[in-house]
CSV table of N, CA and C in Angstrom, one decimal:
chain,number,residue,atom,x,y,z
A,1,MET,N,-42.4,-39.9,54.7
A,1,MET,CA,-41.6,-39.9,53.5
A,1,MET,C,-42.5,-40.7,52.4
A,2,VAL,N,-42.5,-40.1,51.2
A,2,VAL,CA,-43.2,-40.8,50.1
A,2,VAL,C,-42.3,-40.7,48.9
A,3,SER,N,-42.6,-41.6,47.9
A,3,SER,CA,-41.9,-41.5,46.6
A,3,SER,C,-43.0,-41.8,45.5
A,4,PHE,N,-42.8,-41.1,44.4
A,4,PHE,CA,-43.8,-41.2,43.3
A,4,PHE,C,-43.0,-41.0,42.0
A,5,ALA,N,-43.6,-41.6,40.9
A,5,ALA,CA,-43.0,-41.5,39.6
A,5,ALA,C,-43.0,-40.1,39.1
A,6,ALA,N,-41.8,-39.7,38.5
A,6,ALA,CA,-41.7,-38.3,38.0
A,6,ALA,C,-42.3,-38.2,36.6
A,7,TRP,N,-42.3,-39.2,35.9
A,7,TRP,CA,-42.9,-39.2,34.5
A,7,TRP,C,-44.4,-39.6,34.7
A,8,ARG,N,-45.3,-38.8,34.2
A,8,ARG,CA,-46.7,-39.0,34.3
A,8,ARG,C,-47.4,-39.1,33.0
A,9,ASN,N,-48.4,-40.0,32.9
A,9,ASN,CA,-49.3,-40.0,31.8
A,9,ASN,C,-50.3,-38.9,31.8
A,10,ARG,N,-50.4,-38.2,30.7
A,10,ARG,CA,-51.3,-37.0,30.7
A,10,ARG,C,-52.5,-37.5,29.8
A,11,ALA,N,-53.7,-37.2,30.3
A,11,ALA,CA,-54.9,-37.6,29.6
A,11,ALA,C,-55.0,-36.8,28.3
A,12,PRO,N,-55.7,-37.5,27.3
A,12,PRO,CA,-55.9,-36.7,26.0
A,12,PRO,C,-56.7,-35.4,26.3
A,13,HIS,N,-56.4,-34.4,25.6
A,13,HIS,CA,-57.2,-33.1,25.8
A,13,HIS,C,-57.2,-32.4,24.4
A,14,ALA,N,-58.3,-31.7,24.3
A,14,ALA,CA,-58.5,-30.8,23.1
A,14,ALA,C,-58.1,-31.5,21.8
A,15,GLY,N,-58.5,-32.8,21.6
A,15,GLY,CA,-58.3,-33.5,20.4
A,15,GLY,C,-56.9,-34.0,20.2
A,16,LYS,N,-56.0,-33.8,21.2
A,16,LYS,CA,-54.7,-34.3,21.2
A,16,LYS,C,-54.6,-35.7,21.9
A,17,PRO,N,-53.7,-36.5,21.4
A,17,PRO,CA,-53.5,-37.9,22.0
A,17,PRO,C,-52.9,-37.7,23.4
A,18,ALA,N,-53.0,-38.8,24.2
A,18,ALA,CA,-52.4,-38.8,25.5
A,18,ALA,C,-50.9,-38.8,25.3
A,19,ASP,N,-50.2,-38.2,26.2
A,19,ASP,CA,-48.7,-38.1,26.2
A,19,ASP,C,-48.2,-38.2,27.6
A,20,ARG,N,-46.9,-38.0,27.8
A,20,ARG,CA,-46.3,-38.1,29.1
A,20,ARG,C,-45.6,-36.7,29.4
A,21,HIS,N,-45.6,-36.4,30.6
A,21,HIS,CA,-44.9,-35.1,31.0
A,21,HIS,C,-44.1,-35.4,32.3
A,22,TYR,N,-43.1,-34.6,32.5
A,22,TYR,CA,-42.2,-34.7,33.6
A,22,TYR,C,-42.7,-33.8,34.7
A,23,VAL,N,-42.8,-34.2,36.0
A,23,VAL,CA,-43.1,-33.4,37.1
A,23,VAL,C,-41.9,-32.6,37.4
A,24,THR,N,-41.9,-31.3,37.3
A,24,THR,CA,-40.8,-30.4,37.6
A,24,THR,C,-40.9,-29.9,39.0
A,25,LEU,N,-39.8,-29.4,39.5
A,25,LEU,CA,-39.7,-28.7,40.8
A,25,LEU,C,-40.8,-27.6,40.9
A,26,ALA,N,-40.9,-26.9,39.8
A,26,ALA,CA,-41.9,-25.8,39.8
A,26,ALA,C,-43.3,-26.3,40.0
A,27,GLU,N,-43.7,-27.5,39.4
A,27,GLU,CA,-45.0,-28.0,39.6
A,27,GLU,C,-45.2,-28.4,41.1
A,28,LEU,N,-44.2,-29.0,41.7
A,28,LEU,CA,-44.3,-29.4,43.1
A,28,LEU,C,-44.4,-28.1,44.0
A,29,LEU,N,-43.7,-27.1,43.7
A,29,LEU,CA,-43.8,-25.9,44.5
A,29,LEU,C,-45.2,-25.3,44.4
A,30,VAL,N,-45.8,-25.3,43.2
A,30,VAL,CA,-47.1,-24.8,43.1
A,30,VAL,C,-48.1,-25.7,43.9
A,31,ARG,N,-47.9,-27.0,43.9
A,31,ARG,CA,-48.8,-27.9,44.6
A,31,ARG,C,-48.7,-27.6,46.1
A,32,LEU,N,-47.6,-27.1,46.6
A,32,LEU,CA,-47.5,-26.7,48.0
A,32,LEU,C,-48.3,-25.5,48.5
A,33,GLY,N,-48.7,-24.7,47.5
A,33,GLY,CA,-49.5,-23.5,47.8
A,33,GLY,C,-48.9,-22.6,48.8
A,34,SER,N,-49.7,-22.1,49.7
A,34,SER,CA,-49.2,-21.1,50.7
A,34,SER,C,-48.2,-21.7,51.6
A,35,TYR,N,-48.2,-23.0,51.9
A,35,TYR,CA,-47.2,-23.6,52.7
A,35,TYR,C,-45.8,-23.4,52.1
A,36,GLY,N,-45.7,-23.6,50.8
A,36,GLY,CA,-44.4,-23.4,50.2
A,36,GLY,C,-43.9,-22.0,50.1
A,37,LEU,N,-44.8,-21.0,50.1
A,37,LEU,CA,-44.4,-19.6,50.0
A,37,LEU,C,-43.6,-19.2,51.3
A,38,ALA,N,-43.8,-19.8,52.4
A,38,ALA,CA,-43.1,-19.5,53.6
A,38,ALA,C,-41.7,-20.0,53.7
A,39,LEU,N,-41.3,-20.8,52.7
A,39,LEU,CA,-40.0,-21.5,52.8
A,39,LEU,C,-38.9,-20.8,52.0
A,40,THR,N,-37.7,-21.0,52.4
A,40,THR,CA,-36.5,-20.6,51.6
A,40,THR,C,-35.9,-21.9,51.3
A,41,TRP,N,-35.2,-21.9,50.1
A,41,TRP,CA,-34.7,-23.2,49.6
A,41,TRP,C,-33.2,-23.2,49.4
A,42,ARG,N,-32.6,-24.3,49.6
A,42,ARG,CA,-31.2,-24.6,49.2
A,42,ARG,C,-31.2,-25.8,48.3
A,43,ALA,N,-30.4,-25.8,47.3
A,43,ALA,CA,-30.3,-26.9,46.3
A,43,ALA,C,-28.9,-27.5,46.4
A,44,ARG,N,-29.0,-28.9,46.3
A,44,ARG,CA,-27.7,-29.7,46.2
A,44,ARG,C,-27.9,-30.6,45.0
A,45,PHE,N,-26.9,-30.7,44.2
A,45,PHE,CA,-26.9,-31.5,43.0
A,45,PHE,C,-25.8,-32.6,43.1
A,46,SER,N,-26.1,-33.8,42.7
A,46,SER,CA,-25.0,-34.8,42.6
A,46,SER,C,-24.5,-34.8,41.1
A,47,GLY,N,-23.2,-34.9,41.0
A,47,GLY,CA,-22.7,-34.9,39.6
A,47,GLY,C,-22.7,-33.6,38.9
A,48,ASP,N,-22.4,-33.7,37.6
A,48,ASP,CA,-22.3,-32.5,36.8
A,48,ASP,C,-23.7,-32.1,36.2
A,49,HIS,N,-24.0,-30.8,36.1
A,49,HIS,CA,-25.2,-30.4,35.5
A,49,HIS,C,-24.9,-29.2,34.6
A,50,PRO,N,-24.8,-29.6,33.3
A,50,PRO,CA,-24.3,-28.6,32.3
A,50,PRO,C,-25.2,-27.4,32.0
A,51,HIS,N,-26.4,-27.5,32.4
A,51,HIS,CA,-27.3,-26.4,32.1
A,51,HIS,C,-27.0,-25.2,33.0
A,52,PRO,N,-26.8,-24.0,32.5
A,52,PRO,CA,-26.4,-22.9,33.3
A,52,PRO,C,-27.4,-22.5,34.3
A,53,GLY,N,-28.7,-22.9,34.1
A,53,GLY,CA,-29.7,-22.6,35.1
A,53,GLY,C,-29.5,-23.3,36.5
A,54,PHE,N,-28.8,-24.5,36.4
A,54,PHE,CA,-28.5,-25.2,37.7
A,54,PHE,C,-27.4,-24.5,38.4
A,55,ALA,N,-26.4,-24.0,37.7
A,55,ALA,CA,-25.3,-23.2,38.4
A,55,ALA,C,-25.8,-22.0,39.0
A,56,GLU,N,-26.8,-21.3,38.3
A,56,GLU,CA,-27.4,-20.1,38.9
A,56,GLU,C,-28.2,-20.4,40.1
A,57,LEU,N,-28.9,-21.5,40.1
A,57,LEU,CA,-29.7,-21.9,41.3
A,57,LEU,C,-28.8,-22.3,42.5
A,58,ILE,N,-27.7,-23.0,42.2
A,58,ILE,CA,-26.8,-23.3,43.3
A,58,ILE,C,-26.2,-22.0,43.9
A,59,ARG,N,-25.8,-21.1,43.1
A,59,ARG,CA,-25.3,-19.8,43.6
A,59,ARG,C,-26.4,-19.1,44.4
A,60,ALA,N,-27.5,-19.0,43.9
A,60,ALA,CA,-28.6,-18.2,44.5
A,60,ALA,C,-29.1,-18.8,45.8
A,61,SER,N,-29.0,-20.2,45.9
A,61,SER,CA,-29.5,-20.8,47.1
A,61,SER,C,-28.5,-21.1,48.2
A,62,SER,N,-27.3,-20.7,47.9
A,62,SER,CA,-26.2,-20.9,49.0
A,62,SER,C,-26.5,-19.9,50.1
A,63,GLY,N,-25.9,-20.1,51.2
A,63,GLY,CA,-26.0,-19.2,52.3
A,63,GLY,C,-27.4,-19.3,53.0
A,64,GLU,N,-28.1,-18.2,53.0
A,64,GLU,CA,-29.4,-18.2,53.6
A,64,GLU,C,-30.5,-18.9,52.8
A,65,GLY,N,-30.3,-19.2,51.5
A,65,GLY,CA,-31.3,-19.8,50.7
A,65,GLY,C,-32.0,-18.8,49.9
A,66,ILE,N,-32.9,-19.3,49.1
A,66,ILE,CA,-33.7,-18.4,48.1
A,66,ILE,C,-35.2,-18.6,48.4
A,67,PRO,N,-35.9,-17.5,48.5
A,67,PRO,CA,-37.4,-17.6,48.7
A,67,PRO,C,-38.1,-18.3,47.6
A,68,THR,N,-39.2,-18.9,47.8
A,68,THR,CA,-39.9,-19.7,46.8
A,68,THR,C,-40.2,-18.9,45.6
A,69,LEU,N,-40.8,-17.6,45.7
A,69,LEU,CA,-41.1,-16.9,44.5
A,69,LEU,C,-39.9,-16.5,43.7
A,70,GLU,N,-38.8,-16.2,44.3
A,70,GLU,CA,-37.6,-16.0,43.6
A,70,GLU,C,-37.1,-17.2,42.9
A,71,LEU,N,-37.2,-18.4,43.5
A,71,LEU,CA,-36.9,-19.6,42.9
A,71,LEU,C,-37.7,-19.9,41.7
A,72,LEU,N,-39.0,-19.7,41.8
A,72,LEU,CA,-39.9,-19.9,40.7
A,72,LEU,C,-39.7,-18.9,39.5
A,73,ALA,N,-39.0,-17.8,39.8
A,73,ALA,CA,-38.7,-16.9,38.7
A,73,ALA,C,-37.4,-17.3,37.9
A,74,MET,N,-36.7,-18.3,38.4
A,74,MET,CA,-35.5,-18.8,37.7
A,74,MET,C,-35.9,-19.9,36.7
A,75,ASP,N,-34.9,-20.2,35.8
A,75,ASP,CA,-35.1,-21.3,34.8
A,75,ASP,C,-35.1,-22.7,35.4
A,76,ALA,N,-34.2,-22.9,36.4
A,76,ALA,CA,-33.9,-24.2,36.9
A,76,ALA,C,-35.2,-25.0,37.4
A,77,PRO,N,-36.1,-24.4,38.1
A,77,PRO,CA,-37.3,-25.2,38.5
A,77,PRO,C,-38.1,-25.9,37.4
A,78,TYR,N,-37.9,-25.4,36.2
A,78,TYR,CA,-38.7,-25.9,35.1
A,78,TYR,C,-37.9,-26.9,34.3
A,79,LEU,N,-36.6,-27.2,34.7
A,79,LEU,CA,-35.8,-28.2,34.0
A,79,LEU,C,-35.8,-29.5,34.7
A,80,GLN,N,-35.4,-30.5,34.0
A,80,GLN,CA,-35.2,-31.9,34.6
A,80,GLN,C,-33.8,-32.1,35.0
A,81,ALA,N,-33.6,-32.4,36.3
A,81,ALA,CA,-32.3,-32.7,36.9
A,81,ALA,C,-32.2,-34.2,37.0
A,82,VAL,N,-31.0,-34.7,37.1
A,82,VAL,CA,-30.8,-36.2,37.3
A,82,VAL,C,-30.9,-36.5,38.7
A,83,ASP,N,-30.1,-35.9,39.6
A,83,ASP,CA,-30.1,-36.2,41.0
A,83,ASP,C,-30.0,-34.9,41.7
A,84,ALA,N,-31.0,-34.5,42.5
A,84,ALA,CA,-30.9,-33.2,43.2
A,84,ALA,C,-31.7,-33.2,44.5
A,85,ASP,N,-31.3,-32.5,45.5
A,85,ASP,CA,-32.1,-32.3,46.7
A,85,ASP,C,-32.5,-30.8,46.8
A,86,PHE,N,-33.7,-30.6,47.0
A,86,PHE,CA,-34.2,-29.2,47.2
A,86,PHE,C,-34.7,-29.2,48.6
A,87,GLU,N,-34.0,-28.4,49.5
A,87,GLU,CA,-34.4,-28.4,50.9
A,87,GLU,C,-35.1,-27.1,51.3
A,88,GLY,N,-36.3,-27.3,51.9
A,88,GLY,CA,-37.1,-26.1,52.3
A,88,GLY,C,-36.9,-25.8,53.7
A,89,TYR,N,-36.7,-24.6,54.1
A,89,TYR,CA,-36.4,-24.2,55.5
A,89,TYR,C,-37.4,-23.1,55.9
A,90,VAL,N,-37.7,-23.2,57.2
A,90,VAL,CA,-38.4,-22.1,57.9
A,90,VAL,C,-37.4,-21.6,58.9
A,91,GLY,N,-37.0,-20.3,58.7
A,91,GLY,CA,-35.9,-19.9,59.5
A,91,GLY,C,-34.7,-20.7,59.3
A,92,GLY,N,-34.1,-21.3,60.3
A,92,GLY,CA,-32.9,-22.2,60.1
A,92,GLY,C,-33.3,-23.7,60.2
A,93,GLU,N,-34.6,-24.0,60.3
A,93,GLU,CA,-35.0,-25.3,60.4
A,93,GLU,C,-35.5,-26.0,59.1
A,94,LEU,N,-34.8,-27.1,58.8
A,94,LEU,CA,-35.2,-27.9,57.6
A,94,LEU,C,-36.6,-28.5,57.9
A,95,VAL,N,-37.6,-28.2,57.0
A,95,VAL,CA,-38.9,-28.8,57.2
A,95,VAL,C,-39.4,-29.7,56.0
A,96,LEU,N,-38.6,-29.6,54.9
A,96,LEU,CA,-39.1,-30.4,53.7
A,96,LEU,C,-37.9,-30.6,52.8
A,97,THR,N,-37.8,-31.8,52.3
A,97,THR,CA,-36.8,-32.1,51.3
A,97,THR,C,-37.5,-32.8,50.1
A,98,LEU,N,-37.3,-32.2,48.9
A,98,LEU,CA,-37.8,-32.7,47.7
A,98,LEU,C,-36.6,-33.3,46.9
A,99,ARG,N,-36.6,-34.6,46.7
A,99,ARG,CA,-35.4,-35.2,46.1
A,99,ARG,C,-35.8,-35.7,44.7
A,100,GLU,N,-35.2,-35.2,43.7
A,100,GLU,CA,-35.3,-35.7,42.3
A,100,GLU,C,-34.3,-36.8,42.1
A,101,PHE,N,-34.8,-38.0,42.0
A,101,PHE,CA,-33.9,-39.1,42.0
A,101,PHE,C,-33.8,-39.8,40.6
A,102,ASP,N,-32.7,-39.7,40.0
A,102,ASP,CA,-32.4,-40.4,38.7
A,102,ASP,C,-33.4,-40.1,37.6
A,103,SER,N,-33.9,-38.9,37.7
A,103,SER,CA,-34.9,-38.5,36.7
A,103,SER,C,-36.1,-39.4,36.5
A,104,SER,N,-36.3,-40.3,37.5
A,104,SER,CA,-37.4,-41.2,37.5
A,104,SER,C,-38.4,-41.1,38.6
A,105,SER,N,-38.0,-40.5,39.7
A,105,SER,CA,-38.9,-40.4,40.8
A,105,SER,C,-38.6,-39.1,41.6
A,106,TRP,N,-39.7,-38.7,42.3
A,106,TRP,CA,-39.5,-37.7,43.4
A,106,TRP,C,-39.8,-38.3,44.7
A,107,ASP,N,-38.9,-38.0,45.6
A,107,ASP,CA,-39.0,-38.5,47.0
A,107,ASP,C,-39.3,-37.3,47.9
A,108,VAL,N,-40.2,-37.4,48.8
A,108,VAL,CA,-40.6,-36.2,49.6
A,108,VAL,C,-40.4,-36.6,51.1
A,109,ARG,N,-39.6,-35.8,51.8
A,109,ARG,CA,-39.4,-36.1,53.2
A,109,ARG,C,-39.8,-34.8,54.1
A,110,THR,N,-40.8,-35.1,55.0
A,110,THR,CA,-41.2,-34.0,55.8
A,110,THR,C,-42.0,-34.6,57.0
A,111,ALA,N,-42.1,-33.9,58.1
A,111,ALA,CA,-42.9,-34.3,59.2
A,111,ALA,C,-44.3,-33.8,59.1
A,112,ASP,N,-44.5,-32.9,58.1
A,112,ASP,CA,-45.8,-32.3,58.0
A,112,ASP,C,-46.8,-33.2,57.3
A,113,GLU,N,-47.8,-33.6,58.0
A,113,GLU,CA,-48.8,-34.6,57.4
A,113,GLU,C,-49.6,-33.9,56.3
A,114,TRP,N,-49.8,-32.6,56.3
A,114,TRP,CA,-50.6,-31.9,55.3
A,114,TRP,C,-49.8,-32.0,54.0
A,115,VAL,N,-48.5,-31.8,54.0
A,115,VAL,CA,-47.7,-31.8,52.8
A,115,VAL,C,-47.8,-33.3,52.2
A,116,LEU,N,-47.6,-34.3,53.0
A,116,LEU,CA,-47.7,-35.6,52.5
A,116,LEU,C,-49.0,-36.0,51.9
A,117,SER,N,-50.1,-35.5,52.6
A,117,SER,CA,-51.4,-35.8,52.0
A,117,SER,C,-51.7,-35.0,50.7
A,118,GLU,N,-51.2,-33.8,50.6
A,118,GLU,CA,-51.3,-33.1,49.3
A,118,GLU,C,-50.5,-33.8,48.2
A,119,ILE,N,-49.3,-34.3,48.5
A,119,ILE,CA,-48.6,-35.0,47.5
A,119,ILE,C,-49.4,-36.2,47.1
A,120,GLN,N,-49.9,-37.0,48.0
A,120,GLN,CA,-50.6,-38.2,47.7
A,120,GLN,C,-51.9,-37.9,47.0
A,121,ARG,N,-52.5,-36.8,47.3
A,121,ARG,CA,-53.7,-36.4,46.6
A,121,ARG,C,-53.5,-36.1,45.1
A,122,HIS,N,-52.4,-35.4,44.8
A,122,HIS,CA,-52.0,-35.0,43.4
A,122,HIS,C,-51.3,-36.1,42.7
A,123,TYR,N,-50.6,-37.0,43.4
A,123,TYR,CA,-49.9,-38.1,42.8
A,123,TYR,C,-50.3,-39.4,43.5
A,124,PRO,N,-51.4,-40.0,43.1
A,124,PRO,CA,-52.0,-41.1,43.8
A,124,PRO,C,-51.0,-42.4,43.9
A,125,ASP,N,-50.0,-42.4,43.1
A,125,ASP,CA,-49.1,-43.5,43.1
A,125,ASP,C,-48.0,-43.3,44.2
A,126,ALA,N,-48.1,-42.2,44.9
A,126,ALA,CA,-47.1,-42.0,46.0
A,126,ALA,C,-47.2,-43.1,47.0
A,127,GLU,N,-46.0,-43.7,47.3
A,127,GLU,CA,-45.9,-44.8,48.2
A,127,GLU,C,-45.0,-44.4,49.4
A,128,PRO,N,-45.3,-44.8,50.6
A,128,PRO,CA,-44.5,-44.6,51.8
A,128,PRO,C,-43.1,-45.1,51.5
A,129,MET,N,-42.1,-44.4,52.1
A,129,MET,CA,-40.7,-44.9,52.1
A,129,MET,C,-40.2,-45.1,53.5
A,130,THR,N,-39.2,-46.0,53.6
A,130,THR,CA,-38.5,-46.1,54.9
A,130,THR,C,-37.3,-45.3,54.9
A,131,SER,N,-36.7,-45.1,56.1
A,131,SER,CA,-35.5,-44.3,56.2
A,131,SER,C,-34.4,-45.0,55.4
A,132,ASP,N,-34.3,-46.3,55.4
A,132,ASP,CA,-33.3,-47.0,54.6
A,132,ASP,C,-33.5,-46.8,53.1
A,133,GLU,N,-34.7,-46.7,52.7
A,133,GLU,CA,-34.9,-46.4,51.2
A,133,GLU,C,-34.5,-45.0,50.9
A,134,TRP,N,-34.8,-44.1,51.8
A,134,TRP,CA,-34.4,-42.7,51.6
A,134,TRP,C,-32.9,-42.6,51.5
A,135,ASP,N,-32.2,-43.2,52.5
A,135,ASP,CA,-30.7,-43.2,52.5
A,135,ASP,C,-30.1,-43.8,51.3
A,136,ALA,N,-30.8,-44.8,50.7
A,136,ALA,CA,-30.3,-45.5,49.5
A,136,ALA,C,-30.4,-44.6,48.3
A,137,THR,N,-31.2,-43.6,48.3
A,137,THR,CA,-31.4,-42.7,47.1
A,137,THR,C,-30.4,-41.5,47.2
A,138,ASN,N,-29.7,-41.4,48.3
A,138,ASN,CA,-28.8,-40.3,48.5
A,138,ASN,C,-27.4,-40.6,48.0
């Protein structure tokens, strides 16, 4: 398990000053590459989410879940949620949880070392978490 800041500093580019951007679910799914394509997703949100894209995602991901490419075709993965869990499954087995916590961090839980190393490669501030820390963000 690792956790990293959801808000990132972006380097200046093409004559524009440095700014900040939010890491979206869509960005994380792209970072997973072919690993993520094999997953189906279920979404759980804490509290109210007024944007209709979240309601659509909840409906689409109920039951068997929604494949990654279908998920990326929706609006919700490009939006900022306050508190949400995105659970990735292979068959009926949960293999990855991406937790958007309080719009300030992403927490990643998986037994797959490749996924953790990819997250740490792309987000060098990613720090290991304990089970107690994971439970505290739920």
